[in-house]
Coordinates of C-alpha atoms in Angstrom, one line a residue:
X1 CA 99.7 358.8 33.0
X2 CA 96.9 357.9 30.9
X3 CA 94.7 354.6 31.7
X4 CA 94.8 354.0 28.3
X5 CA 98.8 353.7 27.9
X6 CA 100.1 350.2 27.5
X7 CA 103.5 349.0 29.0
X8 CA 106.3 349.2 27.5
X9 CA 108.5 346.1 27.1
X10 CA 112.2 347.4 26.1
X11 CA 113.6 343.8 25.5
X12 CA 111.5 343.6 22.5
X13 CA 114.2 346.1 20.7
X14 CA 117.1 344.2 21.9
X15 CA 117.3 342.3 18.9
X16 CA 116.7 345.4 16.8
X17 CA 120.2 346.0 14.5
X18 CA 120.5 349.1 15.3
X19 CA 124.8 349.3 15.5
X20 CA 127.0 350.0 12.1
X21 CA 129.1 346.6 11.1
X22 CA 132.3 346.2 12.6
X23 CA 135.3 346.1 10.7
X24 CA 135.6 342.3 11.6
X25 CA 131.9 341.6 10.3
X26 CA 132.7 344.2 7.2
X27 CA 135.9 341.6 6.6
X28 CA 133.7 338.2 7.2
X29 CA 131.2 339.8 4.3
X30 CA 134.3 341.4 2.1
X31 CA 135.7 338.0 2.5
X32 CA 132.3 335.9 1.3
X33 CA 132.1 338.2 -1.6
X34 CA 129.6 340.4 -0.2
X35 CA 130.6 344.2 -1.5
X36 CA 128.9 347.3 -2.1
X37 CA 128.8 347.3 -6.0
X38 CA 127.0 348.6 -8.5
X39 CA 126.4 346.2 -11.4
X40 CA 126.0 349.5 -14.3
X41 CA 128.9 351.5 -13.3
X42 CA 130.9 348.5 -15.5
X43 CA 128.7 348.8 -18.3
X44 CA 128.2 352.7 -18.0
X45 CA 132.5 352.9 -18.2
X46 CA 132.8 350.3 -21.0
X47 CA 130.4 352.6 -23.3
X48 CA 131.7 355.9 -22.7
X49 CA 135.3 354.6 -23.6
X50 CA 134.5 352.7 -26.7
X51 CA 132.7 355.8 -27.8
X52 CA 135.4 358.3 -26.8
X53 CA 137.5 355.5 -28.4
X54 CA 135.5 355.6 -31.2
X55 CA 135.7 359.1 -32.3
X56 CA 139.4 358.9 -32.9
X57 CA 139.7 355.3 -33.9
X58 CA 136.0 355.4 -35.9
X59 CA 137.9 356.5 -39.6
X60 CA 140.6 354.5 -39.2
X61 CA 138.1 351.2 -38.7
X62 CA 135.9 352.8 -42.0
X63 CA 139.0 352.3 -43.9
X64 CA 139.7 348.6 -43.2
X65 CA 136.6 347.8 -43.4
X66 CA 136.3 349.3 -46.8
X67 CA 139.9 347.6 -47.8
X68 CA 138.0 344.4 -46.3
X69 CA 135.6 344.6 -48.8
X70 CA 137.5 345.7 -51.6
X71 CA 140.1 343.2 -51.3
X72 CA 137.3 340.4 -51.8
X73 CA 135.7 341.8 -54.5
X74 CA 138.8 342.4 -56.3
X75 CA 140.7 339.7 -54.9
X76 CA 138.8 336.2 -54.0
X77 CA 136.3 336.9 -56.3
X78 CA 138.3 335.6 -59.3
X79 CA 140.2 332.7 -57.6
X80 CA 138.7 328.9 -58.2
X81 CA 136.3 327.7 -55.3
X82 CA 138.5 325.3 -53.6
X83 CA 138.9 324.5 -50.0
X84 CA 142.4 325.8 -50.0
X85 CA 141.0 328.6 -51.0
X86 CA 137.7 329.4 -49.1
X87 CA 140.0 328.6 -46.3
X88 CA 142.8 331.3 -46.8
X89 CA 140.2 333.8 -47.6
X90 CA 138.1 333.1 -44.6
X91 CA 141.3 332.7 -42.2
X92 CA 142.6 336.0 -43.2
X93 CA 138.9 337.5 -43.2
X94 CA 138.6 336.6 -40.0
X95 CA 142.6 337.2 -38.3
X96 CA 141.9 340.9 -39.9
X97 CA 138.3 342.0 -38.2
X98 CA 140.2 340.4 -34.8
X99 CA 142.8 342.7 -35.1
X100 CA 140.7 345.7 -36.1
X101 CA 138.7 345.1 -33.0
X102 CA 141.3 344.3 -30.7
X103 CA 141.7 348.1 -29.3
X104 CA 137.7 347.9 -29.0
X105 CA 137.7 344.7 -26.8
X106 CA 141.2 345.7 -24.7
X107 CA 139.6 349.0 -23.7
X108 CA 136.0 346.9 -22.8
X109 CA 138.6 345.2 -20.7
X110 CA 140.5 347.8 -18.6
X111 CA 137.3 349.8 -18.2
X112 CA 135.6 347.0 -16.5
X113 CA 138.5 346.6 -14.0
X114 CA 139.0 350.2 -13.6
X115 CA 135.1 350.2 -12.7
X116 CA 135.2 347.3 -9.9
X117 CA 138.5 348.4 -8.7
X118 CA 137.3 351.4 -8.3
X119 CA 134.3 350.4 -6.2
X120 CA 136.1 347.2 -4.1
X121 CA 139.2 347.4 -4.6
X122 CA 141.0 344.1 -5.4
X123 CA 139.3 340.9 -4.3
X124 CA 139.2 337.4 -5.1
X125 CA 137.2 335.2 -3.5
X126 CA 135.4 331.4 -4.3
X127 CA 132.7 331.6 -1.9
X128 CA 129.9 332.8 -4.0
X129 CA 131.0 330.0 -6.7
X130 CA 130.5 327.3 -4.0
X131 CA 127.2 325.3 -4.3
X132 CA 124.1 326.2 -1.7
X133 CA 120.8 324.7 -2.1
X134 CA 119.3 327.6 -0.4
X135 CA 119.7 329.5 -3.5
X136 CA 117.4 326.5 -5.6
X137 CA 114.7 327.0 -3.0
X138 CA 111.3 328.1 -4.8
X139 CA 109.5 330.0 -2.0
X140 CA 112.4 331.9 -1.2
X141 CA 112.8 333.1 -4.6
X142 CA 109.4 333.7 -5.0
X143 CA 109.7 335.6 -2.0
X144 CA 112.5 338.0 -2.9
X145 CA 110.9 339.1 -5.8
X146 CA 108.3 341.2 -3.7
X147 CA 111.1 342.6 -1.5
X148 CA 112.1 346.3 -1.6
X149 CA 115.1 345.6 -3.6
X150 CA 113.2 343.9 -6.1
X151 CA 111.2 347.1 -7.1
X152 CA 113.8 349.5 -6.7
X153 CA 115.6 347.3 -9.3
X154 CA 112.3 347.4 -11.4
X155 CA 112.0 351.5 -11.2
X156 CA 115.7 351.8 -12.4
X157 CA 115.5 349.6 -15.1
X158 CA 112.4 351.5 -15.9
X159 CA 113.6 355.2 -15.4
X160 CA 116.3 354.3 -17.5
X161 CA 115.1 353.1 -20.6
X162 CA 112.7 356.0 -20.3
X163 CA 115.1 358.5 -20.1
X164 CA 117.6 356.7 -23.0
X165 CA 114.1 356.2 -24.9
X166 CA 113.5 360.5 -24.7
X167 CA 117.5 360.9 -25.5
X168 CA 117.2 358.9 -28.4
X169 CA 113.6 360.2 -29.4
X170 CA 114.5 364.1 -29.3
X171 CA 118.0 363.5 -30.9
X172 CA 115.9 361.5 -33.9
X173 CA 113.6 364.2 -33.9
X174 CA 115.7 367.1 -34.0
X175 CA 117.8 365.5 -37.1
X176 CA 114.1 364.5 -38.7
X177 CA 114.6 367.2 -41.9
X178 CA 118.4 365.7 -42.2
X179 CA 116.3 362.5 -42.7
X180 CA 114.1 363.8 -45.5
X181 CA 116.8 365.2 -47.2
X182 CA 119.2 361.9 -46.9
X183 CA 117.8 360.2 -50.6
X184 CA 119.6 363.2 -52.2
X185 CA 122.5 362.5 -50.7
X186 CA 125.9 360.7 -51.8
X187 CA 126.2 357.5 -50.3
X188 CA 129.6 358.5 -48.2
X189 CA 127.6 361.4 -46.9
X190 CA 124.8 359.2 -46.1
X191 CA 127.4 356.9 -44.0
X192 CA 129.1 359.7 -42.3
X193 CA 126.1 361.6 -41.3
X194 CA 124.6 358.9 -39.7
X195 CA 127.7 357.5 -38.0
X196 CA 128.3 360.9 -36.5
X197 CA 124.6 360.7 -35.3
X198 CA 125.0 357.3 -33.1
X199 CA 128.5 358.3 -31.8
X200 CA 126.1 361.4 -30.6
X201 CA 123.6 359.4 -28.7
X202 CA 126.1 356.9 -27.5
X203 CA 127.6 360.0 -25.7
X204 CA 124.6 361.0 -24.2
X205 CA 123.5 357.8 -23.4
X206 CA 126.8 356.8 -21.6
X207 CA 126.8 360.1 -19.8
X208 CA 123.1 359.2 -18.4
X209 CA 124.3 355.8 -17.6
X210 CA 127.2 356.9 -15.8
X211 CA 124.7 359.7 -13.8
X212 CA 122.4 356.4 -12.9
X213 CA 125.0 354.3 -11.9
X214 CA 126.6 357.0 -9.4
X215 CA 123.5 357.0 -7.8
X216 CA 123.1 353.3 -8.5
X217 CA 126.4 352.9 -6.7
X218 CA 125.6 355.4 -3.7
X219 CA 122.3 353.0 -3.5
X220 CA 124.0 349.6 -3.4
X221 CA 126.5 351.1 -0.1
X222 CA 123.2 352.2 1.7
X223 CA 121.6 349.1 1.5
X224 CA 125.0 347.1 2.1
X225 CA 125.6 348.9 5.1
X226 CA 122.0 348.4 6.3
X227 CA 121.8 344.6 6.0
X228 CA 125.2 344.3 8.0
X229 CA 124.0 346.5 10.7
X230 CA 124.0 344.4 14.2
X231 CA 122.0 344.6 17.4
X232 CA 123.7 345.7 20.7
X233 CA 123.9 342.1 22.2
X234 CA 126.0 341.0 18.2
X235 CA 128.2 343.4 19.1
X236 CA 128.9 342.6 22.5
X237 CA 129.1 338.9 21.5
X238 CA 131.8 339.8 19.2
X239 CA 133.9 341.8 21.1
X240 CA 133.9 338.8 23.6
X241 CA 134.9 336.5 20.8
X242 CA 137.5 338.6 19.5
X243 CA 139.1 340.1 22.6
X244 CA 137.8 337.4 25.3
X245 CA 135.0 337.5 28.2
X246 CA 136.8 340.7 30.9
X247 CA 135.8 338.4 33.6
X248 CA 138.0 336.0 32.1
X249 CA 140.6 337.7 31.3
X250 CA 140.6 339.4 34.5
X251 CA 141.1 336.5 36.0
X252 CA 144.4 335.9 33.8
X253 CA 145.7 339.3 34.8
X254 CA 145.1 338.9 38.1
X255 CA 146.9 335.0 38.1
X256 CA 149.6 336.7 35.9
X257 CA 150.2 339.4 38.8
X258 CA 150.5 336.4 41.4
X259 CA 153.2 334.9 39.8
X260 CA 154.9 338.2 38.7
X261 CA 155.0 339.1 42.3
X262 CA 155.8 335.6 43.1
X263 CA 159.2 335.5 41.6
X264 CA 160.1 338.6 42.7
X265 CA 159.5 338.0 45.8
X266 CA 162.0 335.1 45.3
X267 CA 164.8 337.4 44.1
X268 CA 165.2 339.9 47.2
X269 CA 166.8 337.1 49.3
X270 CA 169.3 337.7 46.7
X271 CA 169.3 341.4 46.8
X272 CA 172.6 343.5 49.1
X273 CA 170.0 346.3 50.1
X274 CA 166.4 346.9 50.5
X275 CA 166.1 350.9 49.9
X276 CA 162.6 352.1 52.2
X277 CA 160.5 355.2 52.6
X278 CA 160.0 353.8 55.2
X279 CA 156.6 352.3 54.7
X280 CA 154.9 353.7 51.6
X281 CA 158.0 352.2 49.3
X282 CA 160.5 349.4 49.1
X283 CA 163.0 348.7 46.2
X284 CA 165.3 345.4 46.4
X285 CA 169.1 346.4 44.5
X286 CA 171.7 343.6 43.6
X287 CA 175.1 344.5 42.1
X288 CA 177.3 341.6 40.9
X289 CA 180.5 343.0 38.7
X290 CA 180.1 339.9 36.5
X291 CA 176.6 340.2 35.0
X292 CA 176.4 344.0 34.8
X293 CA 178.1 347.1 34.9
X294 CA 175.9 349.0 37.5
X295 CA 173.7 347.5 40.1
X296 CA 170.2 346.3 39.3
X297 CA 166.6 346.5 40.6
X298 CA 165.6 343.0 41.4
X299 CA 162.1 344.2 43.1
X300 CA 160.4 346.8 43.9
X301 CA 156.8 348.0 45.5
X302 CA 154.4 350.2 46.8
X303 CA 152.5 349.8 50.2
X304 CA 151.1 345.9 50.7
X305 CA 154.0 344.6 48.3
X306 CA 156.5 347.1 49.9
X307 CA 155.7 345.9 53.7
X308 CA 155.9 342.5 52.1
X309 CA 159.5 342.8 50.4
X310 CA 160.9 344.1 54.1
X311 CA 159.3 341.5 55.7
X312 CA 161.3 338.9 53.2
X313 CA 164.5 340.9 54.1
X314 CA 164.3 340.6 57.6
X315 CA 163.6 337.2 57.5
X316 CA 166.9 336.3 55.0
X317 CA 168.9 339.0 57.1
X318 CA 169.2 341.6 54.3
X319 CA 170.2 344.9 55.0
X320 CA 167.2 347.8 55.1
X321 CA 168.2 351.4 54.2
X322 CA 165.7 354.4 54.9
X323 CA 166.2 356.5 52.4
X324 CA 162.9 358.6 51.0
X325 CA 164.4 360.8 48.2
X326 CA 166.3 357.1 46.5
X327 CA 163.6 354.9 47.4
X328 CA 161.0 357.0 45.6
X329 CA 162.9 358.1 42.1
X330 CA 164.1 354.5 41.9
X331 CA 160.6 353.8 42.0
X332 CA 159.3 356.1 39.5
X333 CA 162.4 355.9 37.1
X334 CA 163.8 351.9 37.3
X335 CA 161.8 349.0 36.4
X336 CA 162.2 345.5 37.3
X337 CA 165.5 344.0 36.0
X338 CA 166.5 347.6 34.5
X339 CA 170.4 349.1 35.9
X340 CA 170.1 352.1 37.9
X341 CA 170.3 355.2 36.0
X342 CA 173.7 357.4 35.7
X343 CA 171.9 360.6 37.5
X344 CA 171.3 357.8 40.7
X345 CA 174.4 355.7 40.4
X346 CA 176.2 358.1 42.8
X347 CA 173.8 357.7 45.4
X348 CA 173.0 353.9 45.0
X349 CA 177.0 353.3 45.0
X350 CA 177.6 355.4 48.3
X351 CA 174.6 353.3 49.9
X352 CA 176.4 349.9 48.5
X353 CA 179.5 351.2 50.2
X354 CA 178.1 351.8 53.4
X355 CA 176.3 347.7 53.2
X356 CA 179.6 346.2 52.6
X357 CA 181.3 348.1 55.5
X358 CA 178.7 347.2 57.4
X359 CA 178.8 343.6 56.2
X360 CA 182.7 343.9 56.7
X361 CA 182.5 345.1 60.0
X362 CA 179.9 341.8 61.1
X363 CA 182.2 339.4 59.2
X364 CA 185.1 340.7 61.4
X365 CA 183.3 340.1 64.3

């Protein structure tokens, strides 16, 4: 090792978020409004559907608006100046452009839910509505504006004016003789040209801005899921939190055992036969006609718990059977409280038989 190397301390990286969120700190954030959303992918939709919208709906809208303004020339123009008047003309102005732009502001609409539904899904939340007076704090704001974010906000607002700015340049130029020649022109062919010009660049520019916003998008998740990344310890804290401290709840499992093994160990008093491998199993069987149909396992062990449930026989005088085939697929196949199977009834019945002609035989006696 070289006399120049300096120590290595490894708990200064065990602070360093180095772990992906968990789901439960990815709900915690969904649930304060924090998202992975990109703020142009709204505005990139709404364009590109009013101008799709727009080439289909564009003549109809040239010929209200020219009824508009024929009907008040032709119309209101003659009528007296009276409030009544200026009033119903203005009213009906007015109710008419609404409804000629209705389909314009219902598609504005549907696009900007398609576009955050399609980037969160549906969420409501009041959080970021509530007050916080760390957002009013001066130095922290002055602070975020030399962040990372801040510039990468700066070159995106940048690179795309630029490249809208060239779109709208090159499009301009490429039409300039059209220009020249436009004073010669009729009026209507005047309108139409240039009409079918800006539906043009608003294709190409919506098409850019939905290109940025893509990448604007794929962005905004990178840096989401960078600021919710946690450190080793975080996410051992809360898996404690959520699931509980092991030693703890190894504890309850183990105190849960106790009394599981407790109460059975009350029921083989009441058991008719103890079923033994001899010594490696023991399983505890109670038949009574007027609970159930077929007898039932009342306890059952392996080893410590299985020297343990013959010892409580012997001591309340309950029968012991040997029997290593039984004892061992009652084992495997019969839980606690659970009626012995049909493919073992024949052989627990002809071991019940031989307890009560044993038991008959004592009584007698």
């Amino acid at each position: 090792m070289s006399r120049f190397a300096l120590p290595l301390d490894l708990q200064l990286f065990a602070g360093e978020k180095t772990e992906k969120a968990t789901p439960k700190k990815k709900q915690e954030s969904r649930r304060k409004g924090q998202v992975a959303k990109s703020m142009e992918l709204p505005s990139a939709f709404i364009l590109f559907g009013i101008v799709l919208l727009l080439f289909g709906y564009g003549s109809l809208m040239r010929d209200k608006i020219e009824n508009m303004f024929v009907s008040t020339f032709h119309d209101y123009m003659g009528l007296e100046m009276t409030l009544n008047n200026v009033s119903t003309m203005f009213g009906r102005l007015i109710f008419e452009g609404l409804i000629l732009m209705a389909p314009l502001f219902g598609l504005a609409m549907v696009m900007a839910i398609l576009a955050s539904y399609s980037q969160i899904g549906f969420l409501f939340t009041t959080e970021p509505l509530k007050m916080s007076f760390s957002k009013l704090d001066p130095i922290k704001g002055i602070a975020n504006l030399f962040k990372l974010r801040s510039l990468v906000e700066l070159l995106k607002s940048v690179l795309k004016m630029t490249v809208i700015g060239l779109v709208v340049f090159f499009s301009i130029w490429n039409a300039r003789s059209d220009f020249i020649e436009m004073g010669r022109w009729p009026l209507v062919h005047t309108f139409s040209f240039t009409a079918h010009l800006i539906l043009m660049l608003g294709v190409q520019i919506a098409a850019i801005m939905l290109v940025l916003a893509v990448f604007d998008y794929m962005y905004q998740k990178y840096e989401y899921e960078k600021n919710l990344r946690m450190s080793k310890d975080e996410v051992k804290q809360e898996y404690k939190n959520t699931e509980g401290d092991p030693l703890i709840k190894g504890k309850i499992r183990e105190k849960q055992r106790r009394m599981a093994l407790q109460r059975m160990m009350q029921d083989v008093p009441k058991a008719d036969v103890v079923i033994t491998n001899p010594t490696h199993f023991a399983v505890a069987i109670r038949y009574d006609p007027k609970k159930a149909e077929a007898p039932v396992v009342i306890a059952k062990g392996m080893d410590y718990i299985a020297l343990k449930i013959r010892q409580v026989a012997e001591e309340h005088g309950i029968v012991k059977m040997e029997n290593k085939p039984l004892a061992r697929a009652l084992y495997d196949q019969v839980e606690i409280g659970q009626t012995i199977p049909a493919d073992l009834f024949q052989a627990v019945a002809e071991v019940l038989a031989y307890v009560y002609k044993l038991k008959g035989k004592t009584a007698v006696k």
